Coordinates of C-alpha atoms and ligand atoms in Angstrom, one line a residue:
Chain A
M1 CA 3.8 -99.1 47.7
A2 CA 1.4 -101.6 48.9
D3 CA 3.9 -104.2 49.9
D4 CA 1.0 -105.9 51.4
A5 CA -0.7 -108.0 48.8
S6 CA -3.5 -109.0 51.1
N7 CA -4.5 -105.4 51.7
G8 CA -7.2 -106.0 49.1
A9 CA -9.2 -103.8 46.9
P10 CA -10.3 -100.7 48.8
A11 CA -14.0 -99.8 49.0
G12 CA -16.3 -97.9 46.8
G13 CA -15.4 -97.5 43.1
Q14 CA -11.6 -97.1 43.7
W15 CA -9.6 -98.4 40.8
P16 CA -7.7 -101.6 41.3
L17 CA -4.2 -101.5 42.7
W18 CA -1.1 -102.6 40.7
E19 CA 2.4 -103.2 42.0
V20 CA 5.1 -101.7 39.9
F21 CA 8.5 -103.2 39.3
T22 CA 11.2 -101.3 37.4
Q23 CA 14.5 -102.1 35.9
E24 CA 17.0 -99.3 35.9
Q25 CA 19.5 -100.9 33.4
T26 CA 19.5 -104.0 31.3
G27 CA 21.2 -106.7 33.2
Q28 CA 19.8 -105.5 36.5
P29 CA 16.8 -107.2 38.2
H30 CA 13.3 -105.6 38.2
E31 CA 12.8 -104.1 41.7
H32 CA 9.6 -103.2 43.4
A33 CA 9.1 -99.4 43.0
G34 CA 5.7 -98.9 44.4
S35 CA 2.1 -99.1 43.3
V36 CA -0.5 -97.3 41.2
H37 CA -4.2 -97.4 40.8
A38 CA -5.5 -97.9 37.3
V39 CA -8.6 -99.2 35.4
D40 CA -6.6 -101.7 33.4
A41 CA -3.1 -103.0 32.6
E42 CA -2.5 -100.5 29.9
Q43 CA -3.3 -97.6 32.1
A44 CA -1.3 -99.1 34.9
L45 CA 1.7 -99.2 32.7
Q46 CA 1.3 -95.6 31.6
N47 CA 0.7 -94.5 35.2
A48 CA 3.8 -96.4 36.3
R49 CA 5.9 -94.7 33.7
D50 CA 4.6 -91.3 34.7
V51 CA 5.1 -91.9 38.4
F52 CA 8.3 -94.0 38.5
G53 CA 10.0 -93.2 35.3
R54 CA 10.1 -89.4 35.1
R55 CA 13.9 -89.2 35.1
G56 CA 14.9 -91.7 32.4
K57 CA 16.3 -94.1 35.0
V58 CA 14.0 -96.9 33.9
V59 CA 14.4 -99.2 30.9
S60 CA 11.7 -101.7 31.6
V61 CA 8.6 -101.8 33.8
W62 CA 6.3 -104.6 35.0
V63 CA 2.8 -104.0 36.5
V64 CA 1.1 -106.8 38.4
P65 CA -2.4 -106.7 39.9
T66 CA -1.8 -106.5 43.7
E67 CA -4.5 -109.1 44.4
Q68 CA -2.6 -111.6 42.3
I69 CA 0.4 -111.6 44.6
T70 CA 0.7 -114.4 47.1
A71 CA 3.0 -113.5 49.9
S72 CA 4.4 -115.1 53.1
T73 CA 3.0 -113.8 56.3
P74 CA 5.1 -112.4 59.2
G75 CA 3.4 -114.8 61.6
D76 CA 4.7 -117.8 59.8
A77 CA 8.1 -116.4 58.9
G78 CA 9.9 -118.4 61.7
P79 CA 8.8 -121.9 60.7
F80 CA 8.6 -121.0 57.1
F81 CA 12.2 -119.9 56.7
D82 CA 13.7 -121.9 59.5
P83 CA 14.8 -124.8 57.3
G84 CA 17.3 -122.4 55.6
S85 CA 18.8 -120.9 58.7
D86 CA 20.5 -124.0 60.3
K87 CA 22.5 -125.2 57.3
A88 CA 25.9 -123.8 57.8
Y89 CA 27.2 -126.4 55.4
R90 CA 25.6 -124.5 52.5
H91 CA 28.1 -121.7 53.1
P92 CA 31.8 -121.9 51.9
Q93 CA 33.1 -120.8 55.3
F94 CA 32.0 -124.2 56.6
Y95 CA 34.9 -125.9 54.8
K96 CA 38.5 -125.7 55.7
A97 CA 41.3 -125.3 53.2
P98 CA 45.0 -125.4 53.7
R99 CA 46.6 -122.1 54.5
G100 CA 47.8 -120.1 51.5
V101 CA 45.9 -122.0 48.9
R102 CA 43.9 -119.8 46.5
I103 CA 40.6 -121.6 46.1
Y104 CA 38.5 -119.1 44.0
Chain B
M1 CA -15.5 -94.1 56.9
T2 CA -13.7 -97.0 55.3
P3 CA -16.0 -100.0 55.2
T4 CA -13.1 -102.4 54.8
N5 CA -11.7 -101.5 58.2
A6 CA -14.8 -100.6 60.1
A7 CA -15.9 -104.3 59.9
A8 CA -14.2 -105.8 62.9
P9 CA -12.8 -104.0 66.0
P10 CA -9.1 -104.7 66.4
P11 CA -8.3 -107.4 68.9
P12 CA -7.1 -106.1 72.3
E13 CA -3.3 -105.5 72.5
T14 CA -1.3 -107.4 75.0
A15 CA 1.7 -106.2 77.0
E16 CA 3.7 -108.9 75.4
Q17 CA 2.8 -107.8 71.9
L18 CA 3.7 -104.2 72.7
A19 CA 7.0 -105.2 74.3
A20 CA 8.0 -107.4 71.3
F21 CA 7.1 -104.5 69.0
E22 CA 9.1 -102.0 70.9
A23 CA 12.1 -104.4 71.1
R24 CA 12.0 -104.6 67.3
I25 CA 12.0 -100.9 67.0
A26 CA 14.9 -100.6 69.5
A27 CA 16.9 -103.2 67.5
G28 CA 16.5 -100.9 64.5
E29 CA 14.2 -103.2 62.6
Y30 CA 11.7 -101.8 60.1
I31 CA 8.0 -102.5 60.5
E32 CA 6.3 -103.8 57.4
P33 CA 2.6 -103.6 56.5
K34 CA 1.5 -107.0 57.7
D35 CA 3.6 -107.0 60.9
W36 CA 1.8 -106.5 64.2
M37 CA 1.8 -102.9 65.3
P38 CA 0.0 -101.0 68.0
E39 CA -3.2 -99.3 66.8
R40 CA -1.7 -96.1 68.1
Y41 CA 1.3 -96.5 65.9
R42 CA -0.9 -97.2 62.9
K43 CA -3.1 -94.2 63.7
Q44 CA -0.2 -91.8 64.2
L45 CA 1.4 -93.0 60.9
I46 CA -1.9 -92.5 59.0
R47 CA -2.3 -89.0 60.4
M48 CA 1.3 -88.0 59.7
M49 CA 1.7 -89.7 56.3
S50 CA -1.6 -88.6 54.9
Q51 CA -0.9 -85.0 56.0
H52 CA 2.5 -85.3 54.3
A53 CA 0.9 -86.6 51.1
H54 CA -1.7 -83.8 51.1
S55 CA 1.1 -81.3 51.5
E56 CA 2.8 -82.5 48.4
I57 CA -0.5 -82.2 46.4
V58 CA -1.5 -78.8 47.8
G59 CA 2.1 -77.7 47.4
M60 CA 1.6 -77.9 43.6
L61 CA -0.8 -74.9 43.7
P62 CA 1.4 -72.0 44.8
E63 CA 4.0 -72.9 42.3
G64 CA 1.6 -73.9 39.5
N65 CA 0.4 -70.4 39.8
W66 CA 3.6 -69.2 38.1
I67 CA 4.0 -71.7 35.3
T68 CA 2.3 -69.6 32.6
R69 CA 4.4 -66.5 33.7
A70 CA 7.8 -68.1 34.1
P71 CA 10.3 -65.6 32.7
S72 CA 12.0 -68.0 30.2
L73 CA 11.4 -71.3 28.5
R74 CA 14.1 -72.8 30.7
R75 CA 12.5 -71.7 33.9
K76 CA 9.1 -72.8 32.6
M77 CA 10.3 -76.3 31.8
T78 CA 11.9 -76.5 35.2
L79 CA 8.8 -75.4 37.0
I80 CA 6.6 -77.8 35.2
A81 CA 9.0 -80.7 36.0
K82 CA 9.1 -79.6 39.7
V83 CA 5.4 -79.3 40.1
Q84 CA 5.0 -82.7 38.4
D85 CA 7.5 -84.2 40.9
E86 CA 5.4 -82.9 43.8
G87 CA 2.4 -84.7 42.4
G88 CA 4.6 -87.8 42.2
H89 CA 5.7 -87.3 45.8
G90 CA 2.1 -87.1 46.9
H91 CA 1.4 -90.3 45.0
Y92 CA 4.3 -92.2 46.6
I93 CA 3.2 -91.3 50.1
Y94 CA -0.5 -91.9 49.5
C95 CA 0.5 -95.4 48.3
A96 CA 2.6 -96.0 51.4
T97 CA -0.3 -94.8 53.6
E98 CA -2.7 -97.2 51.9
T99 CA -0.6 -100.1 53.2
L100 CA -1.9 -99.1 56.7
G101 CA -5.4 -99.9 55.6
V102 CA -6.9 -96.5 54.7
S103 CA -8.2 -96.1 51.1
R104 CA -7.0 -93.5 48.7
D105 CA -10.6 -92.4 48.1
Q106 CA -10.9 -91.7 51.8
M107 CA -7.8 -89.6 52.0
V108 CA -8.7 -87.6 48.9
A109 CA -12.2 -87.1 50.3
D110 CA -10.8 -85.8 53.6
L111 CA -8.6 -83.4 51.7
L112 CA -11.4 -82.1 49.6
S113 CA -13.8 -81.7 52.4
G114 CA -11.3 -79.7 54.4
K115 CA -11.1 -82.3 57.2
A116 CA -7.5 -83.2 56.5
K117 CA -4.6 -81.0 57.4
Y118 CA -1.6 -80.2 55.2
S119 CA 1.5 -78.1 55.7
S120 CA 0.6 -74.5 56.5
I121 CA 3.4 -73.1 54.3
F122 CA 1.2 -73.7 51.3
N123 CA -1.4 -71.3 52.6
Y124 CA 0.8 -68.4 51.8
P125 CA 0.5 -66.6 48.4
T126 CA 3.2 -66.5 45.7
L127 CA 3.1 -62.8 44.8
T128 CA 6.2 -62.4 42.6
W129 CA 8.5 -64.6 40.5
A130 CA 11.1 -64.4 43.3
D131 CA 8.7 -66.4 45.5
I132 CA 9.3 -69.4 43.2
G133 CA 13.0 -69.1 43.8
V134 CA 12.6 -68.7 47.5
I135 CA 10.1 -71.7 47.8
G136 CA 12.7 -73.9 46.1
W137 CA 15.4 -72.7 48.3
F138 CA 13.6 -72.5 51.7
V139 CA 10.5 -74.7 51.4
D140 CA 12.2 -77.6 49.6
G141 CA 15.3 -77.0 51.6
A142 CA 13.3 -77.5 54.8
A143 CA 11.6 -80.5 53.3
I144 CA 15.0 -82.0 52.5
V145 CA 16.0 -81.6 56.2
N146 CA 12.8 -83.2 57.3
Q147 CA 12.6 -86.0 54.7
T148 CA 16.3 -87.0 55.0
V149 CA 15.5 -88.0 58.5
L150 CA 12.2 -89.6 57.7
A151 CA 14.0 -91.8 55.2
K152 CA 15.1 -93.7 58.3
A153 CA 11.6 -93.8 59.8
S154 CA 10.7 -97.2 61.3
Y155 CA 7.8 -97.9 59.0
G156 CA 9.3 -99.5 55.9
P157 CA 6.9 -98.2 53.2
Y158 CA 7.2 -94.6 54.5
A159 CA 11.0 -94.8 54.7
R160 CA 11.2 -96.2 51.1
S161 CA 8.9 -93.4 49.8
M162 CA 11.2 -90.8 51.5
I163 CA 14.3 -92.3 49.9
R164 CA 12.7 -91.9 46.5
I165 CA 11.6 -88.4 47.2
C166 CA 14.9 -87.3 48.6
K167 CA 16.6 -88.2 45.3
E168 CA 14.3 -85.7 43.6
E169 CA 14.3 -82.8 46.1
N170 CA 17.9 -81.7 45.5
F171 CA 16.9 -80.6 42.0
H172 CA 14.1 -78.6 43.6
K173 CA 16.3 -76.8 46.0
R174 CA 19.1 -76.0 43.5
Q175 CA 16.8 -74.6 40.9
G176 CA 15.2 -72.4 43.6
Y177 CA 18.6 -71.2 44.9
E178 CA 19.7 -70.5 41.3
I179 CA 16.7 -68.3 40.7
C180 CA 17.5 -66.4 43.9
A181 CA 21.2 -66.1 43.1
V182 CA 20.4 -64.7 39.7
L183 CA 17.9 -62.2 41.0
A184 CA 20.2 -61.2 43.8
S185 CA 23.0 -60.3 41.4
G186 CA 20.6 -58.5 39.1
T187 CA 19.1 -55.0 38.9
E188 CA 18.0 -53.0 42.0
A189 CA 14.4 -54.0 41.3
Q190 CA 15.4 -57.7 41.1
R191 CA 17.4 -57.5 44.3
A192 CA 14.5 -55.8 46.0
M193 CA 12.1 -58.5 44.7
V194 CA 14.1 -61.4 46.0
Q195 CA 14.7 -59.7 49.4
D196 CA 11.0 -59.1 49.7
A197 CA 10.2 -62.7 49.0
V198 CA 12.9 -63.8 51.5
N199 CA 11.3 -61.5 54.1
R200 CA 7.9 -63.1 53.6
W201 CA 8.9 -66.8 53.4
W202 CA 11.6 -67.0 56.1
W203 CA 9.4 -67.3 59.2
P204 CA 6.7 -69.5 57.7
S205 CA 9.6 -71.8 56.5
L206 CA 10.8 -72.1 60.1
M207 CA 7.3 -73.0 61.1
M208 CA 7.4 -76.0 58.7
F209 CA 9.2 -78.0 61.3
G210 CA 6.2 -77.8 63.6
P211 CA 5.7 -76.4 67.1
G212 CA 8.5 -76.2 69.6
D213 CA 9.3 -79.4 71.4
A214 CA 7.6 -78.2 74.6
S215 CA 4.2 -77.8 72.7
S216 CA 4.4 -80.7 70.2
P217 CA 1.9 -83.2 71.6
N218 CA 2.8 -86.1 69.2
S219 CA 6.6 -85.8 69.2
E220 CA 7.5 -87.9 72.2
E221 CA 5.6 -91.0 71.0
L222 CA 6.8 -90.6 67.4
L223 CA 10.4 -90.3 68.6
R224 CA 10.1 -93.3 70.9
W225 CA 8.8 -95.4 68.0
K226 CA 11.5 -94.0 65.7
V227 CA 9.0 -92.5 63.2
K228 CA 10.9 -89.3 63.9
R229 CA 14.6 -89.4 64.7
F230 CA 15.1 -85.7 65.8
S231 CA 12.8 -83.2 67.5
N232 CA 11.2 -80.3 65.7
D233 CA 13.5 -77.8 67.3
E234 CA 16.6 -79.8 66.4
L235 CA 15.6 -80.0 62.7
R236 CA 14.7 -76.3 62.7
Q237 CA 18.1 -75.5 64.0
R238 CA 19.7 -77.7 61.4
F239 CA 17.9 -75.8 58.7
V240 CA 18.9 -72.4 60.0
N241 CA 22.5 -73.5 60.2
L242 CA 22.4 -74.7 56.6
T243 CA 20.6 -71.7 55.2
V244 CA 22.4 -68.7 56.8
P245 CA 25.7 -69.2 54.8
Q246 CA 23.6 -69.7 51.7
A247 CA 22.0 -66.3 52.3
Q248 CA 25.3 -64.7 53.0
A249 CA 26.8 -66.2 49.8
I250 CA 24.2 -64.3 47.6
D251 CA 24.1 -61.3 49.9
V252 CA 20.5 -61.5 50.9
A253 CA 19.5 -60.6 54.5
L254 CA 17.4 -63.0 56.6
P255 CA 14.7 -61.0 58.4
D256 CA 15.7 -61.7 62.0
P257 CA 17.6 -59.0 64.1
E258 CA 18.4 -61.7 66.7
L259 CA 20.3 -63.9 64.2
R260 CA 23.9 -64.4 65.4
Y261 CA 26.5 -67.1 65.4
D262 CA 27.0 -68.8 68.7
A263 CA 30.6 -70.1 68.8
A264 CA 30.0 -72.3 71.8
S265 CA 27.3 -74.4 70.3
G266 CA 28.2 -73.9 66.6
D267 CA 24.6 -72.9 66.0
W268 CA 23.0 -69.8 64.5
H269 CA 20.9 -68.4 67.3
F270 CA 17.6 -67.1 65.9
G271 CA 14.6 -65.2 67.3
Q272 CA 11.1 -66.3 68.4
V273 CA 8.8 -67.8 65.8
D274 CA 5.4 -66.3 65.9
W275 CA 3.4 -69.3 67.0
N276 CA 0.1 -67.4 67.1
E277 CA 0.4 -66.9 63.4
F278 CA 1.2 -70.6 63.0
W279 CA -1.8 -71.8 64.9
Q280 CA -4.0 -69.3 63.1
V281 CA -3.0 -70.7 59.7
V282 CA -3.3 -74.3 60.9
K283 CA -6.8 -73.6 62.1
G284 CA -7.8 -72.4 58.6
D285 CA -7.3 -68.6 58.7
G286 CA -4.1 -68.2 56.7
P287 CA -4.0 -66.0 53.7
C288 CA -4.9 -68.7 51.2
N289 CA -6.5 -71.6 53.0
R290 CA -9.9 -71.2 51.3
E291 CA -8.4 -70.5 47.9
R292 CA -6.3 -73.7 48.1
L293 CA -9.2 -75.9 49.0
A294 CA -11.4 -74.3 46.3
A295 CA -8.6 -74.9 43.7
R296 CA -8.2 -78.5 44.7
N297 CA -11.9 -79.2 44.5
K298 CA -12.2 -77.4 41.2
A299 CA -9.3 -79.6 39.8
H300 CA -10.9 -82.7 41.2
D301 CA -14.3 -81.9 39.7
E302 CA -13.0 -80.9 36.4
G303 CA -11.0 -84.2 36.2
A304 CA -14.2 -86.2 36.6
W305 CA -14.7 -86.7 32.9
V306 CA -11.1 -88.0 32.5
R307 CA -11.8 -90.7 35.1
A308 CA -15.1 -91.5 33.6
A309 CA -13.5 -91.8 30.1
A310 CA -10.8 -94.1 31.4
E311 CA -13.4 -96.3 33.0
A312 CA -15.6 -96.4 29.8
Y313 CA -12.6 -97.1 27.6
A314 CA -11.4 -100.0 29.9
A315 CA -15.0 -101.4 30.0
R316 CA -15.3 -101.2 26.2
R317 CA -12.0 -102.9 25.7
A318 CA -12.8 -105.6 28.1
G319 CA -16.2 -106.1 26.4
A320 CA -14.5 -106.3 22.9
A321 CA -12.0 -108.8 24.2
A322 CA -14.8 -110.9 25.7
S323 CA -16.9 -110.9 22.5
A324 CA -13.8 -111.7 20.4
A325 CA -13.2 -114.7 22.7
A326 CA -16.8 -115.9 22.4
Ligands
LIG1 FE1 8.0 -82.8 47.5
LIG2 FE1 10.0 -80.6 46.3

């Protein structure tokens, strides 16, 4: 569950880390489930199945090398996401409608 | 030592940083791996989470001991699945601990060398089949009480691994309780077997919640930082309250002459835990400490060829892909 992509490859012969995303049903999004260590993509997929799919609740799985993930950093979160937080006009509640009219 | 982290000493922590961190905790926010956190919080989490992960892994041994002797195919399938789950639990928590900057190799090395601690409960032997039932009922039952609360721990990756684990533990407890219920309604010999197992596991199970609040050095800080949400004694009481009616329902006696219902508090009052025994087992002198460590090392050594084969296979495939591309 290395949510931290920058955590990097640990020292000394440890197999690379892969982030695992599972889909529980068709139509649902793939969600981050955790991570596994594996020598290559094929083994990562098998390990992911064994670790996160023991109860049949998985119909699809993705594995991604952790080091390939680029993530935002908490320090920049303010300025980075700011542009989205002051735009009330992007929300339906911003607009008035006459009483009693069914809009949706 | 982990060379990755030994490189630079952490920058000094300012009062402002600490105040901002504690304000986040107070507001019920979760702390994520890249967020600023006091070194002390990181250290405490690494200690607690790696011990938890080790406990899952070592916990596979006492039950694995009975897989080949399970009394029916149904019980055998169940036990294999449960032991495999525990391996998975160890895996989830190791991964979560790695996000704090400690490597998996390091944690495994600490376990194998005997440096790391794990739950004392797994240093007791599984003498009869009834022990497998009682472990599911008591030990997984106690784990559920603990882990349900840890699922709200302030460190995001730990909380998420607990949520995943909690979903699997209920099966562990129910299969154990079923074994006990079946034995308890069986022959004289079966009844005696389950009662004997209950007698041996009851007190060590109460010890699983850790020392009493007065002598638990880490608790105060962990509570303040909302890693823990309830004290050891509160959780122990919760476990006793849950378990007494379950024992009554299958007509099994809990080995505590002081056990009585206190109407005023709504709690089951219980006797003194033998903390001398607890500390003795923690310090390495339990019935099976050496055996468990030897078994873990043997399994690790005997798995070396599997790891070597996986690496060789991956290297050869990568080589074949490269020469095909050339
Ligand atoms: Fe577990
Ligand atoms: Fe369990």
